[in-house]
mmCIF file of C-alpha atoms in Angstrom:
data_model
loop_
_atom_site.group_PDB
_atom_site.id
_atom_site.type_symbol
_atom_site.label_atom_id
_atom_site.label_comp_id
_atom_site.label_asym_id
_atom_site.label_seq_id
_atom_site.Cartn_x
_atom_site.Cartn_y
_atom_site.Cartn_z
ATOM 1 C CA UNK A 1 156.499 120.299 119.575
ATOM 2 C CA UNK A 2 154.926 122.996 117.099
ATOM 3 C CA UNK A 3 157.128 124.615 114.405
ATOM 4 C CA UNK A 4 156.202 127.798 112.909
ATOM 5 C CA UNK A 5 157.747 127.991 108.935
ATOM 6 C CA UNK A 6 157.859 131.362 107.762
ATOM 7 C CA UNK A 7 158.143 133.238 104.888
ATOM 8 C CA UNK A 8 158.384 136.886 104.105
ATOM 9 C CA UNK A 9 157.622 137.913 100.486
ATOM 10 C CA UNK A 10 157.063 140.844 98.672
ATOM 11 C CA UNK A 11 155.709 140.348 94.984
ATOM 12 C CA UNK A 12 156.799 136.701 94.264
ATOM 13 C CA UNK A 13 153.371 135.366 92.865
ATOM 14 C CA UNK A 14 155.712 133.598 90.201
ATOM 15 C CA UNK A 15 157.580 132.124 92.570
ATOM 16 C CA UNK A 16 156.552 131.291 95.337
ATOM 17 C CA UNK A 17 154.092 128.979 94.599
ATOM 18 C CA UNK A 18 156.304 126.638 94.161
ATOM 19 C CA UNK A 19 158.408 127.238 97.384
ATOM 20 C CA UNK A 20 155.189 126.303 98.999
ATOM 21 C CA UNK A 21 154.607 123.082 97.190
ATOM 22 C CA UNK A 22 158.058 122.539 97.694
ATOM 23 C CA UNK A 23 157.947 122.676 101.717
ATOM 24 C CA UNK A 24 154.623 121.185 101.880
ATOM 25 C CA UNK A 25 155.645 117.263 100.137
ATOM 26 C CA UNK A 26 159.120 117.667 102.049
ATOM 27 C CA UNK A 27 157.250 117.951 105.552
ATOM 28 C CA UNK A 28 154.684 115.610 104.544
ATOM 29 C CA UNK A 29 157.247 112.872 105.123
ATOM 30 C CA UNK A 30 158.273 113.988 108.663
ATOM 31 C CA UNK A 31 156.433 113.333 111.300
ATOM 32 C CA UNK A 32 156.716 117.262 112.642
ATOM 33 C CA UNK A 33 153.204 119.131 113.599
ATOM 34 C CA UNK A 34 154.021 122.139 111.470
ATOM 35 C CA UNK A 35 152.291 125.168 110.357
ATOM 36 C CA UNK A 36 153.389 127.378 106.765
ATOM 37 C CA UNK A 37 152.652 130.860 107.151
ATOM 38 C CA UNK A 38 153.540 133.946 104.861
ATOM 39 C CA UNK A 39 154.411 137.007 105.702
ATOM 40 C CA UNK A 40 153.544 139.396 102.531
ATOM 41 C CA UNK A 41 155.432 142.726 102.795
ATOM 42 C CA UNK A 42 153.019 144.998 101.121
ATOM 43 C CA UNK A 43 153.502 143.276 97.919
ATOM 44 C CA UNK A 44 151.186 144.854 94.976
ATOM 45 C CA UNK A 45 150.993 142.237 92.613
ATOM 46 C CA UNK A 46 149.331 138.813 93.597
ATOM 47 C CA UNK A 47 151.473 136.957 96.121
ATOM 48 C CA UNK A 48 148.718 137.214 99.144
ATOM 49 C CA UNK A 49 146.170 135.518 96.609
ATOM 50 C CA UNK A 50 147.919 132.411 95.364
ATOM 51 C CA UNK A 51 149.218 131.600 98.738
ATOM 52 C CA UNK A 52 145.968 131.753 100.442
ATOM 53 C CA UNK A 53 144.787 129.824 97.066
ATOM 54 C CA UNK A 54 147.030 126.925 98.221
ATOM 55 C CA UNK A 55 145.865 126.802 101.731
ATOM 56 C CA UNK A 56 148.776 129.281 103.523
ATOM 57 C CA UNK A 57 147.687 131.917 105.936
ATOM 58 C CA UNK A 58 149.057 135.114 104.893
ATOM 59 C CA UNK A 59 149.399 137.857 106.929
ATOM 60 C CA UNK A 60 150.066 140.698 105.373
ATOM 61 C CA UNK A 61 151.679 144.649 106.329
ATOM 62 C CA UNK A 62 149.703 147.656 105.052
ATOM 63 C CA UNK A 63 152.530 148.868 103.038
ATOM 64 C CA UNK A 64 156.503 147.524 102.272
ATOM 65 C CA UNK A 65 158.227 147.685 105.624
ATOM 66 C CA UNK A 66 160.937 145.963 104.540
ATOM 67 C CA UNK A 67 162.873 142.382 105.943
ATOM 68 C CA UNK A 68 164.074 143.647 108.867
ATOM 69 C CA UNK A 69 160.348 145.087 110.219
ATOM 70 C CA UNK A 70 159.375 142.211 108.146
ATOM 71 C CA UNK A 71 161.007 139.516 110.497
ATOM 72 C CA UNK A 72 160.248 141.177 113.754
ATOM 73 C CA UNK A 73 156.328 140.960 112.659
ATOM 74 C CA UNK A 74 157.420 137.093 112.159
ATOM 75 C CA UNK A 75 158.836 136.602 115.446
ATOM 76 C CA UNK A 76 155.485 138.364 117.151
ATOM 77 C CA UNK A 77 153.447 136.058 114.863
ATOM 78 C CA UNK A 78 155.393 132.653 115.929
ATOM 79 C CA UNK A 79 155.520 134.064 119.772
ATOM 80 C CA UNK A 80 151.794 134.328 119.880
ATOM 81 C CA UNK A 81 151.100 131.034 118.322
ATOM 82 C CA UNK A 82 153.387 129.302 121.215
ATOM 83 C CA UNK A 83 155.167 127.289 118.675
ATOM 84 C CA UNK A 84 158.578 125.799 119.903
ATOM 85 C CA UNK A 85 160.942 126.590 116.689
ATOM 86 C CA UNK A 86 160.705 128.590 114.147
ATOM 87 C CA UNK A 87 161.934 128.115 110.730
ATOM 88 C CA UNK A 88 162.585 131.242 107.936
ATOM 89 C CA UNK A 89 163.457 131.057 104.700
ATOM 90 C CA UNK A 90 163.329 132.666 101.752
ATOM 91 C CA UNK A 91 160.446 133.063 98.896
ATOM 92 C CA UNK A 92 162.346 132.785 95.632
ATOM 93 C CA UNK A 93 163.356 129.549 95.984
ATOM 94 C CA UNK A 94 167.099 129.550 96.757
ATOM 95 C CA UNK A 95 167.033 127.491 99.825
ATOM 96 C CA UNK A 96 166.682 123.701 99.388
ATOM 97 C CA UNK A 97 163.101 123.137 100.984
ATOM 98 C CA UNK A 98 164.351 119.146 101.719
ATOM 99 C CA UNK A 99 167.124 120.698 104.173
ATOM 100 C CA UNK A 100 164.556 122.300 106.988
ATOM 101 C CA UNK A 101 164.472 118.787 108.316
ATOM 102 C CA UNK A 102 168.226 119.483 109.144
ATOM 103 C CA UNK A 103 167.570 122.323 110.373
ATOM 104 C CA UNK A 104 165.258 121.184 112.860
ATOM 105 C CA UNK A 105 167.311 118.136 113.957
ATOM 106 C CA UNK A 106 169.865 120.637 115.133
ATOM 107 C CA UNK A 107 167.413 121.895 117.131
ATOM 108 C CA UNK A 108 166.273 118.623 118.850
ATOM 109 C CA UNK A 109 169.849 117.913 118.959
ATOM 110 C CA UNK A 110 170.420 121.477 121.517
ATOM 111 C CA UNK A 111 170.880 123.888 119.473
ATOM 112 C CA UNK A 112 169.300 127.221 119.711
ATOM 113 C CA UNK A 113 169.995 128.672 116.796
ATOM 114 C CA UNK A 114 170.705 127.174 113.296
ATOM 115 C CA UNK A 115 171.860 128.760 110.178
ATOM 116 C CA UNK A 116 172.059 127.108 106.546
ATOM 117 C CA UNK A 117 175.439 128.022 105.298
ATOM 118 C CA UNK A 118 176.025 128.737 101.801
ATOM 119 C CA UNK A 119 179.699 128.955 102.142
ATOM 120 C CA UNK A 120 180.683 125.688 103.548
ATOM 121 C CA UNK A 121 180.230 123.702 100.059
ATOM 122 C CA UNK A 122 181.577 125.223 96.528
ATOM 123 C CA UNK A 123 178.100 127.509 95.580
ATOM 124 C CA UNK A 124 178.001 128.507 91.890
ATOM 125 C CA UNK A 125 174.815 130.195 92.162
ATOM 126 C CA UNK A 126 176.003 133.338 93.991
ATOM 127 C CA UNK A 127 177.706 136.510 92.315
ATOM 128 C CA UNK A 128 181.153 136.553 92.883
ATOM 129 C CA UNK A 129 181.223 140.131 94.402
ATOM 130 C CA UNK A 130 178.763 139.130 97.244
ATOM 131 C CA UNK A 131 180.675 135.876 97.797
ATOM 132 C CA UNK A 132 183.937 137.851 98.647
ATOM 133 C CA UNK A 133 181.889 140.473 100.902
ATOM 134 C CA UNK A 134 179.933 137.606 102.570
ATOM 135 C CA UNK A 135 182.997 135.608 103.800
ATOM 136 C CA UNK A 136 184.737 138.517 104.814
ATOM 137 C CA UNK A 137 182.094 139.521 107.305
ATOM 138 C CA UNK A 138 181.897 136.130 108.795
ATOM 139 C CA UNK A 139 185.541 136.348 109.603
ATOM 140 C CA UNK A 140 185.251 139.187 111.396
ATOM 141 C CA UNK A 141 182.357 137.969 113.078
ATOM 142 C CA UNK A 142 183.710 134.453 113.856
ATOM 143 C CA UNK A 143 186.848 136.674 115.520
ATOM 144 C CA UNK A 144 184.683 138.933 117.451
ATOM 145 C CA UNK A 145 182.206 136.390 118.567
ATOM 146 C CA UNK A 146 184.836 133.612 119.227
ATOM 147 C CA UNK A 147 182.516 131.204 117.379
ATOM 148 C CA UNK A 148 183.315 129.874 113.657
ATOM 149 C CA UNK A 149 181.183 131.126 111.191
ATOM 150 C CA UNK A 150 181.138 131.119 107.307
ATOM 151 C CA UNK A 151 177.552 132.857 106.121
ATOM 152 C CA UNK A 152 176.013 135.397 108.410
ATOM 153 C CA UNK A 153 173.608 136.867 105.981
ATOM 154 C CA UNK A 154 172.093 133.674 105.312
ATOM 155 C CA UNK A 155 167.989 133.733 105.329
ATOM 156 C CA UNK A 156 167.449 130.256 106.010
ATOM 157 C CA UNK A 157 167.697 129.639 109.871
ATOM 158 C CA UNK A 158 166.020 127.926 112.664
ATOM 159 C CA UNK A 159 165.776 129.039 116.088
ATOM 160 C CA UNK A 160 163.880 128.264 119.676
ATOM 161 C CA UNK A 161 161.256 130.229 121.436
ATOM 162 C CA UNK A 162 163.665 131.310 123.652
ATOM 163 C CA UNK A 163 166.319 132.892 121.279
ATOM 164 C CA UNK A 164 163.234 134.847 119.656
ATOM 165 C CA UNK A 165 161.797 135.941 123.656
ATOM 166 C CA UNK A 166 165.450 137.004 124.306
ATOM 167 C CA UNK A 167 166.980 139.079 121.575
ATOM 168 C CA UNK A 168 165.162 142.552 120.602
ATOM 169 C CA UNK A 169 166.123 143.929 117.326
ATOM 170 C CA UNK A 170 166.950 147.451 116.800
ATOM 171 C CA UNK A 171 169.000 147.742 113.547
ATOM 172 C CA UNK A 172 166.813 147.754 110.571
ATOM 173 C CA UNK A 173 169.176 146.341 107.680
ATOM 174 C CA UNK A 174 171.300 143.902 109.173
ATOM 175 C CA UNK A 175 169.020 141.847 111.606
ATOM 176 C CA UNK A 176 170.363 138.420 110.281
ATOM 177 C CA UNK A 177 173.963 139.489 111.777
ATOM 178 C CA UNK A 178 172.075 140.924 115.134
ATOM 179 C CA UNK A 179 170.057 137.731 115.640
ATOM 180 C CA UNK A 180 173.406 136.206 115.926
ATOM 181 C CA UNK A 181 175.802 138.396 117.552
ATOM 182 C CA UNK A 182 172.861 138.996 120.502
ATOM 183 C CA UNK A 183 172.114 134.823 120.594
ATOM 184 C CA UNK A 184 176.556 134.750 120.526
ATOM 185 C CA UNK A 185 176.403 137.257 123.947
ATOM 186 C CA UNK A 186 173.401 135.369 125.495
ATOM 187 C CA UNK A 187 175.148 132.210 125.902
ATOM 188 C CA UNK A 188 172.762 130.691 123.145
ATOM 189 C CA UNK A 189 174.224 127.585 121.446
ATOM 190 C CA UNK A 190 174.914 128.512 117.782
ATOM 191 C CA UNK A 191 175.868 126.210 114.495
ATOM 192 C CA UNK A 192 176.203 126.221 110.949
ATOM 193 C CA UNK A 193 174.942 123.388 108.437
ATOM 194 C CA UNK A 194 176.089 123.423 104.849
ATOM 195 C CA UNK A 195 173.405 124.105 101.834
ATOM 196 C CA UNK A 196 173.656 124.118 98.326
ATOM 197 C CA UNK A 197 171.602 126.588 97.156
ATOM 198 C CA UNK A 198 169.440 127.056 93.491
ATOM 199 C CA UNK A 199 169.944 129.793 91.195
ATOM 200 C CA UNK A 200 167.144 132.436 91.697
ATOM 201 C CA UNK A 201 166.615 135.698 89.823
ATOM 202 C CA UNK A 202 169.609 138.330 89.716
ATOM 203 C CA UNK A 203 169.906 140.502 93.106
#
């Protein structure tokens, strides 16, 4: 089983050095056959240079496309390297790194797709304001989809081969929500794991 670990970034030189080190001595325990890759979003100041530095291949858009065009270039990248799961997360650090273990367990365990909640534990490292708006959308969405949710905007997910073959994105700000109401309508099995995440720079 190959898993793909992505990460979109666009001008996190100071930070994401770090993630990378981070996910590199977590994995280094399991006994996974992974591969890190970055995907830099146009970024102008030096984030393609110190991740190749630290051994990451980066590939890189022309010019800022944005996450949404951002992931989709992800999904082509882990569908051509015939990797079974794919993990994303984020490049300033606010998803714990020793949790994509979880997240791949799920997986093994028959899950298609798996999203790190940050709802599901007390979080004191997210504005207040974007809390309130988060949680409200996932209780629509849990209503509509018939499946219990508590974070659909979360970044840090891991899904199969299959869910990424499957479901073609076509709205270009919210594709965290499509990914899951289009894996909810294929059948696709969906779940939530709690995360504590680590306070990052202001949004």
């Amino acid at each position: 089983m190959k898993i793909i670990i992505s990460i979109p970034a666009y001008n996190e030189e100071k930070t994401i050095p770090n993630v990378i080190k981070e996910i590199k001595k977590v994995m280094s325990s399991e006994k996974y056959n992974y591969e890190l890759i970055v995907l830099n979003d146009g970024s102008t100041d030096n984030t393609a240079k110190v991740c190749k530095a630290l051994g990451v291949n980066v590939y890189s858009n022309v010019h800022n496309l944005g996450l949404a065009e951002t992931f989709k270039n992800e999904i082509k990248i882990f569908l051509g390297k015939k990797a079974d799961i794919m993990i994303h997360t984020d490049a300033d650090g606010q998803y714990p790194s020793e949790d994509i273990p979880r997240l791949i367990k799920e997986i093994e365990n028959g899950y298609d797709l798996v999203l790190g909640s940050r709802f599901q534990f007390k979080n004191k490292n997210m504005p207040l304001l974007k809390k309130i708006g988060n949680k409200a959308f996932a209780r629509v969405l849990s209503r509509l989809l018939k499946i219990k949710l508590t974070d659909t905007t979360t970044g840090f997910r891991a899904f199969t081969k299959d869910v990424a073959k499957n479901i073609e994105f076509i709205n270009t700000f919210t594709y965290t929500q499509e990914q899951i109401i289009k894996a909810a309508k294929l059948n696709f099995k969906i779940k939530e794991i709690g995360i504590t995440t680590k306070k990052t720079r202001e949004s």
